[in-house]
Tab-separated table of C-alpha atoms in Angstrom:
chain	number	residue	atom	x	y	z
G	1	MET	CA	98.457	155.692	150.641
G	2	SER	CA	98.561	159.277	151.047
G	3	ASP	CA	95.317	161.155	151.255
G	4	MET	CA	95.617	162.950	147.962
G	5	GLN	CA	96.439	159.780	146.153
G	6	ALA	CA	93.132	157.709	147.409
G	7	VAL	CA	91.709	160.979	145.914
G	8	ALA	CA	93.680	160.386	142.949
G	9	ASP	CA	92.474	156.641	142.373
G	10	ARG	CA	88.625	157.362	143.425
G	11	PHE	CA	88.718	159.986	140.512
G	12	GLU	CA	90.573	157.135	137.850
G	13	ILE	CA	87.829	154.619	139.173
G	14	GLU	CA	85.233	157.016	138.554
G	15	ALA	CA	86.063	158.474	135.008
G	16	LEU	CA	86.246	154.703	134.521
G	17	ARG	CA	82.831	153.728	134.704
G	18	ALA	CA	82.291	156.994	133.152
G	19	GLU	CA	84.093	155.981	130.364
G	20	ILE	CA	82.556	152.261	130.119
G	21	THR	CA	78.847	154.057	130.246
G	22	ASP	CA	79.677	156.093	127.135
G	23	ALA	CA	81.265	153.355	125.289
G	24	VAL	CA	78.597	151.055	125.663
G	25	MET	CA	75.924	153.955	124.457
G	26	MET	CA	77.927	155.207	121.843
G	27	ARG	CA	78.700	150.772	120.828
G	28	ASP	CA	82.498	150.672	120.933
G	29	TYR	CA	82.819	147.387	121.340
G	30	ASP	CA	86.276	147.500	121.278
G	31	ARG	CA	86.964	150.959	123.427
G	32	VAL	CA	84.669	148.618	126.240
G	33	ALA	CA	86.811	145.786	126.169
G	34	SER	CA	90.350	147.840	126.403
G	35	LEU	CA	89.137	148.959	130.032
G	36	PHE	CA	89.121	145.379	131.138
G	37	THR	CA	92.610	143.922	132.633
G	38	PRO	CA	93.315	140.994	129.723
G	39	GLY	CA	91.488	138.441	131.914
G	40	GLY	CA	89.026	140.227	133.058
G	41	ALA	CA	85.152	139.168	133.848
G	42	MET	CA	81.794	140.719	132.719
G	43	ARG	CA	79.149	138.740	134.410
G	44	TRP	CA	75.191	138.551	133.899
G	45	PRO	CA	73.377	135.891	136.167
G	46	HIS	CA	70.041	137.210	135.015
G	47	ILE	CA	70.601	135.832	132.305
G	48	ASP	CA	73.146	133.501	132.903
G	49	LYS	CA	76.109	134.508	130.399
G	50	GLU	CA	79.645	135.224	131.735
G	51	PHE	CA	82.091	136.635	129.163
G	52	VAL	CA	85.799	136.350	130.514
G	53	GLY	CA	89.156	137.924	128.965
G	54	ARG	CA	88.494	141.289	126.383
G	55	GLU	CA	87.832	139.182	123.184
G	56	GLU	CA	84.948	137.646	124.971
G	57	ILE	CA	83.796	141.063	126.334
G	58	ARG	CA	83.799	142.575	123.526
G	59	ALA	CA	81.569	140.055	121.455
G	60	GLY	CA	79.064	139.383	124.442
G	61	VAL	CA	78.919	143.418	124.508
G	62	GLU	CA	78.347	143.546	121.076
G	63	TRP	CA	75.398	140.526	121.562
G	64	GLY	CA	73.648	142.177	124.309
G	65	GLN	CA	73.548	145.563	122.325
G	66	GLY	CA	72.425	143.656	119.454
G	67	LEU	CA	69.243	143.058	121.342
G	68	TRP	CA	68.074	146.091	121.440
G	69	GLU	CA	66.206	148.946	119.214
G	70	PHE	CA	67.092	151.415	121.338
G	71	PHE	CA	68.527	151.404	124.662
G	72	VAL	CA	69.873	154.294	127.442
G	73	GLN	CA	71.628	153.607	130.708
G	74	ASN	CA	72.021	155.842	133.268
G	75	VAL	CA	74.674	155.137	136.082
G	76	HIS	CA	74.978	156.487	139.069
G	77	PRO	CA	78.248	156.703	141.353
G	78	GLY	CA	78.391	154.293	144.614
G	79	VAL	CA	80.829	153.405	146.968
G	80	ILE	CA	84.494	152.749	146.130
G	81	ARG	CA	86.705	150.392	148.682
G	82	LEU	CA	90.682	150.954	147.529
G	83	ASP	CA	92.979	148.817	149.040
G	84	GLY	CA	96.334	149.240	147.476
G	85	ASP	CA	96.775	148.691	143.683
G	86	THR	CA	93.238	147.105	144.231
G	87	ALA	CA	89.549	148.459	144.800
G	88	VAL	CA	86.017	146.755	145.001
G	89	GLY	CA	82.938	149.173	144.122
G	90	ARG	CA	79.485	148.960	143.321
G	91	ALA	CA	77.204	151.533	140.355
G	92	TYR	CA	73.734	151.926	140.232
G	93	ILE	CA	71.842	151.559	137.071
G	94	GLN	CA	68.866	152.610	135.178
G	95	GLU	CA	68.418	151.157	132.010
G	96	PHE	CA	65.369	151.293	129.410
G	97	GLY	CA	64.736	150.435	126.035
G	98	ARG	CA	62.927	148.218	123.300
G	99	MET	CA	64.079	144.939	121.921
G	100	ARG	CA	64.034	144.070	118.551
G	101	ASP	CA	61.005	141.780	119.218
G	102	GLY	CA	59.067	144.430	120.725
G	103	SER	CA	59.195	144.116	123.943
G	104	SER	CA	60.025	147.204	126.277
G	105	HIS	CA	62.544	146.810	129.234
G	106	LEU	CA	63.203	149.163	132.006
G	107	ASN	CA	65.230	147.950	135.236
G	108	TYR	CA	67.466	149.133	138.269
G	109	ALA	CA	70.584	147.387	138.970
G	110	LEU	CA	73.906	147.441	140.527
G	111	TYR	CA	77.214	146.747	139.480
G	112	HIS	CA	79.449	144.886	141.680
G	113	ASP	CA	83.112	146.106	140.486
G	114	GLY	CA	86.311	145.079	140.766
G	115	TYR	CA	89.252	147.164	139.859
G	116	GLU	CA	92.510	146.942	139.070
G	117	ARG	CA	95.619	149.494	138.802
G	118	THR	CA	97.411	148.575	135.317
G	119	SER	CA	100.294	150.699	133.959
G	120	ASP	CA	97.626	151.747	131.959
G	121	GLY	CA	95.699	153.287	134.613
G	122	TRP	CA	92.906	151.445	136.201
G	123	LYS	CA	90.639	148.884	134.426
G	124	PHE	CA	88.305	146.497	135.781
G	125	SER	CA	89.064	143.221	136.720
G	126	GLU	CA	85.426	142.239	137.113
G	127	ARG	CA	81.829	143.587	136.339
G	128	VAL	CA	78.969	141.570	137.831
G	129	TYR	CA	75.186	142.989	137.257
G	130	GLU	CA	73.027	142.484	139.825
G	131	VAL	CA	69.097	142.865	138.733
G	132	ARG	CA	67.085	144.324	141.582
G	133	TYR	CA	63.424	145.266	139.687
G	134	THR	CA	62.134	144.745	136.114
G	135	ASP	CA	59.212	146.099	134.424
G	136	ARG	CA	58.242	144.845	131.201
G	137	SER	CA	55.499	147.453	130.255
G	138	PRO	CA	55.082	148.768	127.101
G	139	LEU	CA	56.942	152.188	126.781
G	140	THR	CA	54.893	154.850	125.780
G	141	GLY	CA	57.227	157.107	123.919
G	142	CYS	CA	59.848	156.145	120.890
G	143	PRO	CA	62.947	157.445	119.648
G	144	PRO	CA	62.465	160.519	117.298
G	145	HIS	CA	61.616	159.706	114.067
G	146	ASN	CA	63.506	161.672	111.061
G	147	VAL	CA	65.730	163.669	113.237
G	148	PRO	CA	69.469	163.523	112.225
G	149	VAL	CA	71.739	161.490	114.957
G	150	ALA	CA	74.366	163.824	116.547
G	151	GLN	CA	77.406	162.986	114.947
G	152	ALA	CA	80.559	162.780	116.877
G	153	PRO	CA	83.585	165.460	116.864
G	154	ARG	CA	85.845	165.446	114.616
G	155	GLN	CA	88.582	165.230	117.390
G	156	GLN	CA	88.229	162.709	120.237
G	157	LEU	CA	87.409	163.659	123.641
G	158	THR	CA	90.798	164.477	124.859
G	159	PRO	CA	91.831	167.498	126.699
G	160	THR	CA	94.002	170.357	124.902
G	161	ALA	CA	97.200	170.848	125.634
G	162	ALA	CA	96.783	174.037	127.968
G	163	PHE	CA	94.285	172.180	129.982
G	164	VAL	CA	96.158	169.170	130.866
G	165	ASP	CA	99.335	171.220	131.549
G	166	ARG	CA	96.984	173.090	134.574
G	167	LEU	CA	96.365	169.449	135.489
G	168	GLY	CA	99.936	168.810	136.496
G	169	PRO	CA	101.495	165.760	135.853
G	170	SER	CA	99.939	162.798	133.742
G	171	ARG	CA	97.829	160.220	135.225
G	172	GLY	CA	101.125	157.983	134.914
G	173	ASP	CA	102.884	160.098	136.995
G	174	ARG	CA	101.691	159.034	140.712
G	175	THR	CA	102.760	162.174	142.063
G	176	SER	CA	100.075	164.537	143.285
G	177	PRO	CA	99.538	168.385	141.051
G	178	SER	CA	100.005	171.184	143.123
G	179	LEU	CA	96.652	172.951	142.853
G	180	PRO	CA	96.649	176.823	142.736
G	181	SER	CA	94.651	177.973	146.264
G	182	ILE	CA	91.309	179.520	145.745
G	183	GLU	CA	91.000	182.913	147.120
């Protein structure tokens, strides 16, 4: 594997990890499921839950999000180890929010990930959630009241044609784009 290919693969895997966080925060369960391979798995051993396959993953994440009154997840990049068309990695997580039963929740955790290159780009083959710290102290804050919720832009978050032209070949094309020199 060339150094440029390794850089591109790491970049695509980071984009995948950002995409799943956005999909969960926006409660876009179809998008969450689409980020996994067809036989992919999401495992939450701390609550003895496992979801295998896109349909189960979609339903499981929707069930989990349904428990929250509000939920915020912050993800921090971790290691990625490439091995051809597969890779493993970790992402570091901080979550907090209030459950619908009124209890509060703050935790620090890891996702242990498996990734697989597919014809549609990198996908999760597995995500295993490991909680390292939990605090159930009541949260002193709350979501703002009577404040309009920001609406998503009418267009999808996709780059413009001019931006894509500057990037070079598409992600399906495995050749490295030539980048302008910085002088």
